[in-house]
mmCIF file of C-alpha atoms in Angstrom:
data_model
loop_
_atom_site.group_PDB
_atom_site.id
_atom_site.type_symbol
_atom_site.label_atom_id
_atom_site.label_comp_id
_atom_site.label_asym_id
_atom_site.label_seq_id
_atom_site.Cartn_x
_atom_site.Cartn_y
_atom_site.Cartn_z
ATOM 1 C CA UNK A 1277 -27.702 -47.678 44.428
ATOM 2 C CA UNK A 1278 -24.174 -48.317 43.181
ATOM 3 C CA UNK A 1279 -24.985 -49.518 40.390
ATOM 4 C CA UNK A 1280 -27.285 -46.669 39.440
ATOM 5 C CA UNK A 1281 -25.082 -43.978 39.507
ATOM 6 C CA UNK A 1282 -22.546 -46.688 37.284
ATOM 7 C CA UNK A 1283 -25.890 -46.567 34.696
ATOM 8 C CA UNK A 1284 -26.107 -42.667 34.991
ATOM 9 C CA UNK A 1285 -23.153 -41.776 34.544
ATOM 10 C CA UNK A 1286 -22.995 -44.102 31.082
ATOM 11 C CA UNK A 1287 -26.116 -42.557 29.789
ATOM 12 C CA UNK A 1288 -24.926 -38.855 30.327
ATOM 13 C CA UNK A 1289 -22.304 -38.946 27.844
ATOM 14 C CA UNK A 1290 -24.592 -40.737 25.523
ATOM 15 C CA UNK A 1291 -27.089 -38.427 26.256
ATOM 16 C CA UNK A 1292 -25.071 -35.150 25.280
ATOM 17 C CA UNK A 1293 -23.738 -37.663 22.159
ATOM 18 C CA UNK A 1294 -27.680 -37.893 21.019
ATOM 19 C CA UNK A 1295 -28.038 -34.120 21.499
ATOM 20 C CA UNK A 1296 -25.079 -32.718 19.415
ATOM 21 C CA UNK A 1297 -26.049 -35.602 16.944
ATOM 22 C CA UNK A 1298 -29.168 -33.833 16.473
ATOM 23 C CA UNK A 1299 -28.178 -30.389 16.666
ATOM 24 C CA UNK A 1300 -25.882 -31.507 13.912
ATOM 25 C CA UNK A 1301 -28.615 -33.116 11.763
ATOM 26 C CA UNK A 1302 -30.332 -29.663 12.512
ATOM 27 C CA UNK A 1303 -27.720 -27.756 11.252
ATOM 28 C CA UNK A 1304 -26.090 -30.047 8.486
ATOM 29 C CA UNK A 1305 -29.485 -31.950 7.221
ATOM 30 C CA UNK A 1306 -27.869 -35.041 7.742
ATOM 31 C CA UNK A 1307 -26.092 -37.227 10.071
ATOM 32 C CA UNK A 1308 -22.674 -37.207 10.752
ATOM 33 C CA UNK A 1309 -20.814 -40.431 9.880
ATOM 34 C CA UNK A 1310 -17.485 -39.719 11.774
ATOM 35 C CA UNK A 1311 -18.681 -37.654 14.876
ATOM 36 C CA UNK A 1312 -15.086 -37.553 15.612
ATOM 37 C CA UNK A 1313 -14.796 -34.438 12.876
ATOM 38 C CA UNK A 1314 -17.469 -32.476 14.391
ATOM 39 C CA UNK A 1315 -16.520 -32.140 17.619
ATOM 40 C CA UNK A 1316 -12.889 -31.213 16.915
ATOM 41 C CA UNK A 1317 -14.752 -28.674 14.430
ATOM 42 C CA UNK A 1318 -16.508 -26.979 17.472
ATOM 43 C CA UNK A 1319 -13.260 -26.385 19.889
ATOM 44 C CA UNK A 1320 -12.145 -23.054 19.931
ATOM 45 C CA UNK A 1321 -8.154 -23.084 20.901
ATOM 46 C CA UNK A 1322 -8.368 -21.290 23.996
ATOM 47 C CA UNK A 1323 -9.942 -24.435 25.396
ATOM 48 C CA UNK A 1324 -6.232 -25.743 25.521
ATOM 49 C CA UNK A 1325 -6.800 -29.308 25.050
ATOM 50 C CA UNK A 1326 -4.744 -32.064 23.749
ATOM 51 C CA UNK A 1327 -4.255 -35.083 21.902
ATOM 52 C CA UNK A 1328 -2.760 -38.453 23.228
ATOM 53 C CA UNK A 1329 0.308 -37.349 21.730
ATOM 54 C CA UNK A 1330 0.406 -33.742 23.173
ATOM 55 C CA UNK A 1331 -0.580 -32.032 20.007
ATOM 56 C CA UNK A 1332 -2.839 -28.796 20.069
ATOM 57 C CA UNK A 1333 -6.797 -30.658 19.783
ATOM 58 C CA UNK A 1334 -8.714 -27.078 18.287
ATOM 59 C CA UNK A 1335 -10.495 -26.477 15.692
ATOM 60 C CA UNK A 1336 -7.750 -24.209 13.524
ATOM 61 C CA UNK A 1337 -6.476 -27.182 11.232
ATOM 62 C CA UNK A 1338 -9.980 -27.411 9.895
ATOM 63 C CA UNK A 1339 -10.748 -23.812 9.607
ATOM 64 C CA UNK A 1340 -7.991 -23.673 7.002
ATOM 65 C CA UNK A 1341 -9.341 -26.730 5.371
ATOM 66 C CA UNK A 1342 -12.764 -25.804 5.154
ATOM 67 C CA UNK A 1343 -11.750 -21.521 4.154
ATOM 68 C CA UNK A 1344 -10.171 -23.360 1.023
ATOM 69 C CA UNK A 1345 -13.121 -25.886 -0.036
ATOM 70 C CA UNK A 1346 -15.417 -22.841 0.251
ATOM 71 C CA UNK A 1347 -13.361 -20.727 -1.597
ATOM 72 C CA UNK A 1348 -13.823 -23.740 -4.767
ATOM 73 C CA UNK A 1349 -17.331 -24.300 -3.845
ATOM 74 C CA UNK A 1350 -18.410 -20.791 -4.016
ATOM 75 C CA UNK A 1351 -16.498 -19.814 -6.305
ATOM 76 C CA UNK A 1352 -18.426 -22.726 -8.778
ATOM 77 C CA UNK A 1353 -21.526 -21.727 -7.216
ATOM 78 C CA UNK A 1354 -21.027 -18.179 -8.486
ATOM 79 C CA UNK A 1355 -19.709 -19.397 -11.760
ATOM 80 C CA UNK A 1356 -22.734 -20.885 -12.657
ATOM 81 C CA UNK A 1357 -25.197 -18.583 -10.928
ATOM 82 C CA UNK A 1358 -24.114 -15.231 -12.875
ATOM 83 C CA UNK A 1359 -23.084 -16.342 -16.514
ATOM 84 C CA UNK A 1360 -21.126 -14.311 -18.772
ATOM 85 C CA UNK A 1361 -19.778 -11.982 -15.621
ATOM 86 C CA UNK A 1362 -16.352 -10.319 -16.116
ATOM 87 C CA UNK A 1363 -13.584 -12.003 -13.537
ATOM 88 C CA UNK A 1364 -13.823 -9.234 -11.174
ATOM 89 C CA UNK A 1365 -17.531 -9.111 -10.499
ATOM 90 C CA UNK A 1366 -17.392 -12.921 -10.250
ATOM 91 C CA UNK A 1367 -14.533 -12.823 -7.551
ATOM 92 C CA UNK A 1368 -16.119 -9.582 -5.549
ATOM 93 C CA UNK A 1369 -19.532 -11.726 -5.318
ATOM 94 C CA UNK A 1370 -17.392 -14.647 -3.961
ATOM 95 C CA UNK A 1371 -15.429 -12.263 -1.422
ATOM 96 C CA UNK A 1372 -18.479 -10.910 -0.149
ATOM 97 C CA UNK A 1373 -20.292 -14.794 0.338
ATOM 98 C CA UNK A 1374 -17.286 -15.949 2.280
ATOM 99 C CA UNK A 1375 -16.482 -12.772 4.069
ATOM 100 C CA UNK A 1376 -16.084 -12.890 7.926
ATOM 101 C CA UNK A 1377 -18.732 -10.649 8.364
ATOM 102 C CA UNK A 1378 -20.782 -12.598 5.987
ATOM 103 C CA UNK A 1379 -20.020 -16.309 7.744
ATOM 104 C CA UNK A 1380 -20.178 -15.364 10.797
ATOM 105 C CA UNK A 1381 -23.860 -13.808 10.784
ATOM 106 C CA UNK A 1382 -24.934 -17.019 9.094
ATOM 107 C CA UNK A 1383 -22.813 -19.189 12.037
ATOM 108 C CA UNK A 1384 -25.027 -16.824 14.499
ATOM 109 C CA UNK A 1385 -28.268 -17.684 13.335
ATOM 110 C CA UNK A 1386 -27.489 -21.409 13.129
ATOM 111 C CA UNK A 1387 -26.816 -21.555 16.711
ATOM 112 C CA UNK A 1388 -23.429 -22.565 16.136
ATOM 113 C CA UNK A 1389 -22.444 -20.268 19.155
ATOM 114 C CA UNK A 1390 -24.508 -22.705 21.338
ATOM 115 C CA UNK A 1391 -22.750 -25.884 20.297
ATOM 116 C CA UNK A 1392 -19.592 -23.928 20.989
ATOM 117 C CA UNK A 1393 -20.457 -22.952 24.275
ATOM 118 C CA UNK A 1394 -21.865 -26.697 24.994
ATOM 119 C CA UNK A 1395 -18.143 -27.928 23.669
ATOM 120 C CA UNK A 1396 -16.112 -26.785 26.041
ATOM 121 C CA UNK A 1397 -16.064 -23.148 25.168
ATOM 122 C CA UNK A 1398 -16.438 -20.978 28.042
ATOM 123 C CA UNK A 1399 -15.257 -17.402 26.540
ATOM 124 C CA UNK A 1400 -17.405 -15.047 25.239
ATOM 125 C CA UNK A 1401 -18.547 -15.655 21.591
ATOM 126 C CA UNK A 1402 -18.273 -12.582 18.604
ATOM 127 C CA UNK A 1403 -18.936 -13.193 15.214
ATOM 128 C CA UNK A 1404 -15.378 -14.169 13.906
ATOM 129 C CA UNK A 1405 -15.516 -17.200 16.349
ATOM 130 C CA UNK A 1406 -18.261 -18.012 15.099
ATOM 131 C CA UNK A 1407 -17.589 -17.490 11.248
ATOM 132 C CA UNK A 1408 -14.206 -19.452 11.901
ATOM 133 C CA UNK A 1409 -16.142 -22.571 12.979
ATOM 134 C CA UNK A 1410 -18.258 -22.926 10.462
ATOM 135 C CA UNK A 1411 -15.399 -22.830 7.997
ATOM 136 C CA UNK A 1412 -14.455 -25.848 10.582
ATOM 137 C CA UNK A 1413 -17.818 -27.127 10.433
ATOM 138 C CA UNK A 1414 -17.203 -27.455 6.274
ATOM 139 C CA UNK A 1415 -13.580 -28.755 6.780
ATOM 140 C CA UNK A 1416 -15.186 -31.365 8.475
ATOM 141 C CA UNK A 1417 -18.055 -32.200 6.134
ATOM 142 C CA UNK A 1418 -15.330 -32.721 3.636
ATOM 143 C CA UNK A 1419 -13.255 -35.007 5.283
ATOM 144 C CA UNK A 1420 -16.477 -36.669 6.746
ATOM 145 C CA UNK A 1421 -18.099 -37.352 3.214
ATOM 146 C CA UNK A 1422 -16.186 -35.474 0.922
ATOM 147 C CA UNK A 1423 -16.735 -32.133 -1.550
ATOM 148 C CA UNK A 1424 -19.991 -32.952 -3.071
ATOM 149 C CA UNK A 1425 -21.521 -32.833 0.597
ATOM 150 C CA UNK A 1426 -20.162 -29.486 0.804
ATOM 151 C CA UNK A 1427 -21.486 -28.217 -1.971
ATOM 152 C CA UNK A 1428 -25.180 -29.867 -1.312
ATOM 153 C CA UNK A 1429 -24.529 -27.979 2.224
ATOM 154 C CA UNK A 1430 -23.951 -24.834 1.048
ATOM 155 C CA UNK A 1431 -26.637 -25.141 -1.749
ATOM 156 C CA UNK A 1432 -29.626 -26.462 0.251
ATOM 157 C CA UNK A 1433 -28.875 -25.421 4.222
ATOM 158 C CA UNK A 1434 -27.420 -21.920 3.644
ATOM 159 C CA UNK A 1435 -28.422 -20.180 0.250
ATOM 160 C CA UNK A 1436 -32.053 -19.133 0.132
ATOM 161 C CA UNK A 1437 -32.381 -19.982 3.795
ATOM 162 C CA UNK A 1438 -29.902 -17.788 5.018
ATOM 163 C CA UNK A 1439 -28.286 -15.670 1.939
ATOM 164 C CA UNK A 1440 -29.891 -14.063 -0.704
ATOM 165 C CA UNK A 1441 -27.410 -15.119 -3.299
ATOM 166 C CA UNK A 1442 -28.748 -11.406 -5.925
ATOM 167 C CA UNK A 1443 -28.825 -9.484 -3.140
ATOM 168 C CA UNK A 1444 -25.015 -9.974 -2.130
ATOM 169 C CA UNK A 1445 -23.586 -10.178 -5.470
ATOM 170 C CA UNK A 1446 -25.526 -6.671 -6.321
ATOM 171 C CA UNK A 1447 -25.207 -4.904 -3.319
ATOM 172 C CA UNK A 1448 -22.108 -2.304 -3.529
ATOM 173 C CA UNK A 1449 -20.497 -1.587 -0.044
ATOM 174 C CA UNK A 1450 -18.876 1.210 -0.342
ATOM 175 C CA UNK A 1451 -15.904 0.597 2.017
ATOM 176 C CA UNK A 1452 -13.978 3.707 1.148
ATOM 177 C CA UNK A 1453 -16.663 5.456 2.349
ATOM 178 C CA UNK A 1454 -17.336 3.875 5.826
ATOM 179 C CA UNK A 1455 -13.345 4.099 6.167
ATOM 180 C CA UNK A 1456 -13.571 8.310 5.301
ATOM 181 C CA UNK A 1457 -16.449 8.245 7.840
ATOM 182 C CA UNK A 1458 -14.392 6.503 10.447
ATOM 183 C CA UNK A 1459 -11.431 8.605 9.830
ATOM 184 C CA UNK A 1460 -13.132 12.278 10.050
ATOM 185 C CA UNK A 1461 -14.927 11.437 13.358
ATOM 186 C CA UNK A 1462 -12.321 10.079 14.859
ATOM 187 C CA UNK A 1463 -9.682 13.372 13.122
ATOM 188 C CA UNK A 1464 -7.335 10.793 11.758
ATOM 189 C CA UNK A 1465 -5.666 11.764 8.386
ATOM 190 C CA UNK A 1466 -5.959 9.366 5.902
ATOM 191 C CA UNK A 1467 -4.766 9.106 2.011
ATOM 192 C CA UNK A 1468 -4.814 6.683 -0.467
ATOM 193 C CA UNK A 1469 -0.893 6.294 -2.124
ATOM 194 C CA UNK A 1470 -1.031 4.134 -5.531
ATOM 195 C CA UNK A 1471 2.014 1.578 -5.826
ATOM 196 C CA UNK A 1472 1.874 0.166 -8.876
ATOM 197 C CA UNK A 1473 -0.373 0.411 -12.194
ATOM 198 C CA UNK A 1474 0.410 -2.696 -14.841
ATOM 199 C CA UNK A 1475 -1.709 -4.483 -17.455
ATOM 200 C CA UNK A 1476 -2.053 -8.015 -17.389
ATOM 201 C CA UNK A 1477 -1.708 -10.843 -19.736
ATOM 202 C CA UNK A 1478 -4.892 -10.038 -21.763
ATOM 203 C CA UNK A 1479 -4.358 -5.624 -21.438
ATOM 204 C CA UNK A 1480 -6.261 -5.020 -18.812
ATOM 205 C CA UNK A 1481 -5.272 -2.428 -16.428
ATOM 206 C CA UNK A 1482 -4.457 -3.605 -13.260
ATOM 207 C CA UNK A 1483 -4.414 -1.111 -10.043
ATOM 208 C CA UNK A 1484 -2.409 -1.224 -6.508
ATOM 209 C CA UNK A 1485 -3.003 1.205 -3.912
ATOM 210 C CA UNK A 1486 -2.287 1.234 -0.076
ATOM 211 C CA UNK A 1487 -4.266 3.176 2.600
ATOM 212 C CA UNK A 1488 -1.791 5.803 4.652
ATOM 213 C CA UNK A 1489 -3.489 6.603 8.485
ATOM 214 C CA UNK A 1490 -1.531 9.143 9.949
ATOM 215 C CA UNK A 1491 1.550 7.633 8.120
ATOM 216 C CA UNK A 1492 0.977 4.595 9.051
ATOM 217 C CA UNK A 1493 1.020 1.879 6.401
ATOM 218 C CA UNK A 1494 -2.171 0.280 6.297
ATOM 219 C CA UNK A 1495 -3.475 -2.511 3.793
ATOM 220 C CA UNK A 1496 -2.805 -2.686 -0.087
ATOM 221 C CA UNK A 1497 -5.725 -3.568 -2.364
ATOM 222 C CA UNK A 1498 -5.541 -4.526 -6.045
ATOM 223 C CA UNK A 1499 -8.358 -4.336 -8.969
ATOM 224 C CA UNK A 1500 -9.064 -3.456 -12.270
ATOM 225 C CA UNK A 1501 -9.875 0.034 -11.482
ATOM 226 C CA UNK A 1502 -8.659 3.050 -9.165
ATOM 227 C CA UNK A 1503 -12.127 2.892 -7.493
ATOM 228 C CA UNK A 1504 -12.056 -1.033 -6.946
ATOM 229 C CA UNK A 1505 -8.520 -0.558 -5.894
ATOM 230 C CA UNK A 1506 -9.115 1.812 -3.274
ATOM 231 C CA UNK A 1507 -12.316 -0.090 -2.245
ATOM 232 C CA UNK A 1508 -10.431 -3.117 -1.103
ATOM 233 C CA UNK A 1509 -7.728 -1.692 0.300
ATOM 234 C CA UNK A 1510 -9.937 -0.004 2.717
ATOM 235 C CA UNK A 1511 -12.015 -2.798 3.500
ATOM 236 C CA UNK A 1512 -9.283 -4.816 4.703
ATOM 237 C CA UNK A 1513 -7.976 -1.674 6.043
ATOM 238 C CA UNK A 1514 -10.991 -1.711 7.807
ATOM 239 C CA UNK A 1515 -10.883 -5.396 9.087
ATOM 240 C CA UNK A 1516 -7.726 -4.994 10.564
ATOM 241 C CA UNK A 1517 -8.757 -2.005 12.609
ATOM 242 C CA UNK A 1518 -11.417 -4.432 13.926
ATOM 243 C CA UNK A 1519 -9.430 -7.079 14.899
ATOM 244 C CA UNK A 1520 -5.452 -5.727 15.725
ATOM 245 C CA UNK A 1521 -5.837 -3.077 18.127
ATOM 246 C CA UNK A 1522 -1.645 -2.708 17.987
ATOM 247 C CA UNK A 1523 -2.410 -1.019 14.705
ATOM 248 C CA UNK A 1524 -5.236 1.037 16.252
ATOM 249 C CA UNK A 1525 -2.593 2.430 19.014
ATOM 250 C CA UNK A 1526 -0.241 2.875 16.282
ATOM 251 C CA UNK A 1527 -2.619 5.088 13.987
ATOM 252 C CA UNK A 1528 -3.611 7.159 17.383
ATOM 253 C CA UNK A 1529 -0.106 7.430 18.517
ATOM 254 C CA UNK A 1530 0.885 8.786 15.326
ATOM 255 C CA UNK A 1531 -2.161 11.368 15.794
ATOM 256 C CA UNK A 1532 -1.316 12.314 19.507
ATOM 257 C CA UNK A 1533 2.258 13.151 18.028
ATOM 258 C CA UNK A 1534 0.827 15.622 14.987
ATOM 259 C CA UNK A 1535 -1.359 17.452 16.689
ATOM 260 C CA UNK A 1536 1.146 17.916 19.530
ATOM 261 C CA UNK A 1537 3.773 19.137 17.218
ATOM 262 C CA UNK A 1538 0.931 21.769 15.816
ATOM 263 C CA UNK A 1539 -0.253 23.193 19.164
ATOM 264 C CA UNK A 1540 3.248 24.014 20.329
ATOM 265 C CA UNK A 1541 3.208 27.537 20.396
ATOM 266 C CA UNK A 1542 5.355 28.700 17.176
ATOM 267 C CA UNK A 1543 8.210 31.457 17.467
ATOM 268 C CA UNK A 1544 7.578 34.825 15.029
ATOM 269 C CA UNK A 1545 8.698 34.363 11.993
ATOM 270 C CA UNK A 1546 11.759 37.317 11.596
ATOM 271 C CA UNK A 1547 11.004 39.836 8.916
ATOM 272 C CA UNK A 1548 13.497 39.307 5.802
ATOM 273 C CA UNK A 1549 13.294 43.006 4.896
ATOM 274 C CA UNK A 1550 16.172 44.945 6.444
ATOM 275 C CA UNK A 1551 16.464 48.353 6.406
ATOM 276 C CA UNK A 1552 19.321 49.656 3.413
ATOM 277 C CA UNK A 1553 21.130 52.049 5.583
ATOM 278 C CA UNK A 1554 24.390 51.116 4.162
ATOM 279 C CA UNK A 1555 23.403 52.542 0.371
ATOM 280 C CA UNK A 1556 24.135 56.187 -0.119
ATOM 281 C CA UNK A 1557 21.334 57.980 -1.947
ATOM 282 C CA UNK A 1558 22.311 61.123 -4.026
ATOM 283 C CA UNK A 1559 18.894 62.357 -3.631
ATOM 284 C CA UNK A 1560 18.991 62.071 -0.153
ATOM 285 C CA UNK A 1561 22.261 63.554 0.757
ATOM 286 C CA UNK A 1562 21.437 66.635 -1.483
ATOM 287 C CA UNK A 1563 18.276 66.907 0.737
ATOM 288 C CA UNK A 1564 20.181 66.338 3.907
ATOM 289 C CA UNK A 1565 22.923 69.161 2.726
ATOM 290 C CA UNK A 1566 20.051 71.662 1.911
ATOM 291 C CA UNK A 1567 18.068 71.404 4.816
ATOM 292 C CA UNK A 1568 21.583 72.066 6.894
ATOM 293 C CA UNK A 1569 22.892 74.865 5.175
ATOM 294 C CA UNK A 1570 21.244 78.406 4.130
ATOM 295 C CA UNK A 1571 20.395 79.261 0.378
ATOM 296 C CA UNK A 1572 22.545 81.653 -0.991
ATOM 297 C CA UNK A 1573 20.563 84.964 -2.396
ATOM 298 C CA UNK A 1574 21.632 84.973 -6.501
ATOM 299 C CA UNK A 1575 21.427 87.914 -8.462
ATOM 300 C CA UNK A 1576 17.647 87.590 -8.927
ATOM 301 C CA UNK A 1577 16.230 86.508 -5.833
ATOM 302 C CA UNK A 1578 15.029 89.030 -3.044
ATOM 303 C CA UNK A 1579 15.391 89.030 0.789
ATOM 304 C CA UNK A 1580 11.198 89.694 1.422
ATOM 305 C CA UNK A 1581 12.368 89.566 5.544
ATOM 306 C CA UNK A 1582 11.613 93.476 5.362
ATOM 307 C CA UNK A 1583 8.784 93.960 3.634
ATOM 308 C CA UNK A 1584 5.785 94.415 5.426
ATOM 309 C CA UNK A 1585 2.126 95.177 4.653
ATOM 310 C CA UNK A 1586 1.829 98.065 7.722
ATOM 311 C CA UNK A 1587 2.003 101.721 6.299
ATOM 312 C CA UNK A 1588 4.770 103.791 7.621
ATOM 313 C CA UNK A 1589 3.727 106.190 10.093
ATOM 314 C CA UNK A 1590 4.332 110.800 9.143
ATOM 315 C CA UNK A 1591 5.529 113.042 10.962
ATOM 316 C CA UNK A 1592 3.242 116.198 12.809
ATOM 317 C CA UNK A 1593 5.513 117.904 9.707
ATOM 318 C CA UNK A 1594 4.694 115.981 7.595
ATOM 319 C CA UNK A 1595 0.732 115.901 7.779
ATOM 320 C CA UNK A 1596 0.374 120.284 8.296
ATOM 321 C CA UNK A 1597 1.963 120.410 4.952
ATOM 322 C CA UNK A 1598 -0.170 117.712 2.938
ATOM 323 C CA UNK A 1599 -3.161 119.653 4.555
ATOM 324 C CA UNK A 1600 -1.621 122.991 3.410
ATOM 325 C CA UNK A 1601 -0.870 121.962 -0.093
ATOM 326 C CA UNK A 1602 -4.676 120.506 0.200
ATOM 327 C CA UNK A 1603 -6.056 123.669 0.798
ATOM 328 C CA UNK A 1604 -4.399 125.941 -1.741
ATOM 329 C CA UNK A 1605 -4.692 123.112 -4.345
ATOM 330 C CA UNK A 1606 -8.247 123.708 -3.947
ATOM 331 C CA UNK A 1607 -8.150 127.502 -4.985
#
């Protein structure tokens, strides 16, 4: 019975050995030679584990390896896909293939979250894990069995199976966009402040611009137009909103203080235009003197105060005599 449990507990560790060796093959389309590579490819650092010699055993070492040989395998991939393309359209197409977004969809429909999970990793999984070991997973190809397997990777196991190679390189993101349409629903003010404009070697014009939220400094982005400036600042703009949320509190804090400082309650604004009671006015002292004082009656002005439009009443005298002088003046 003993001896049994010796047996199964042999064959377990062998058993999980056969299974990530064939949900490598799965993945990789061939076998590993060094296993060793793999595995340290699929630990995510919050695991916490060690070496014999203390050192940090994770999986960030070769995620920087593996970022840089698909930066150069890409990048020759693209070269030789899209002939005659100007510098810029050949880098944007590369930025795009080795984005985070873009690795770390592919990482999610190889199951690479499941190998992560069966390695140790107990945390929740999100795309940027994900993304950041399979830049691990190619760090280890290449130190496994070198660049050309790297390329024949990325050739035969991910393009056409999991990118469409035209429809990245043609699609246009508008990232200035999505970062307006963040901004306005969320009432955050946002500008765009140029920092440099230069020409390079050849006398091309070259373009630097920084995204301002609320004043705060956000990312700079460089290209060979205002427009393709602007567009990468904000998408990196927009990946750090994603992934530091001290620079989220910062761009809300720096709202919550604005608007505070415009719904204070503002005092009336005093009225600049005071009245000139210290100028004399000719004018109006001859009006003020005239309006005191009675007009004197010159030589040809009359007094009409006893004039009045009733007929003076005669005398009984006075009427017998006009009717006297009526009567004989009619003889």
């Amino acid at each position: 019975m003993r001896l049994n449990n010796i047996i199964d507990r042999i064959k377990l560790p062998f058993r999980k050995e056969k299974e990530l060796f064939s949900a490598l093959y799965n993945i990789l389309g061939f076998y590993p030679h060094n296993i060793g590579y793999y595995k340290q490819a699929l630990m995510h650092k919050s695991i916490r584990k060690r070496n014999d010699k203390g050192k940090p055993l994770n999986n960030e070492r070769l995620e920087f390896l593996g970022d840089a040989i698909l930066d150069a395998v890409v990048g020759d991939v693209v070269f030789r896909q899209y002939e005659g393309k100007r510098e810029g359209f050949l880098t944007n197409t590369r930025s795009k293939l080795v984005s985070r977004d873009t690795l770390g969809k592919v990482a999610s429909e190889m199951g690479l979250g499941g190998l992560l999970l069966s390695a140790g990793h107990s945390t929740s999984h999100n795309s940027y894990v994900e993304g950041n070991a399979l830049e691990a997973l190619v760090g280890a190809i290449y130190l496994d069995r070198g660049y050309e397997a790297c390329m024949w990777f990325w050739e035969h196991r991910i393009l056409g199976k999991y990118i469409n190679i035209d429809k990245v390189a043609f699609k246009e993101v508008n990232f200035k966009s999505k970062l307006l349409e963040w901004s306005q629903k969320n009432r955050v003010r946002m500008d765009f402040q140029m920092l440099k404009q230069k020409k390079d070697d050849n006398g091309n014009p070259i373009f630097s611009f920084q995204v301002i939220l609320e004043g705060v400094e956000g990312e700079r982005g460089t290209g060979f137009s205002k427009k393709e400036a602007q567009q990468q600042a904000a998408k990196e703009t927009l990946q750090r909103l994603k992934r530091e949320p001290q620079f989220v509190d910062a761009v809300f804090a720096a709202k919550t203080n604005r608007t505070k400082m415009e719904e204070e309650p503002a005092m009336a604004v005093p009225d600049t235009e005071q009245e000139q009671d210290f100028i004399i006015s000719e004018v109006k002292e001859e009006r003020s003197e005239a309006s005191e004082a009675p007009s004197p009656v010159t030589k040809n002005e009359f007094d009409l105060s006893d004039i009045s439009a009733k007929p003076k009443e005669k005398s009984r005298e006075e009427i017998i005599a006009e009717a006297e002088a009526a009567a004989f003046s009619e003889e």
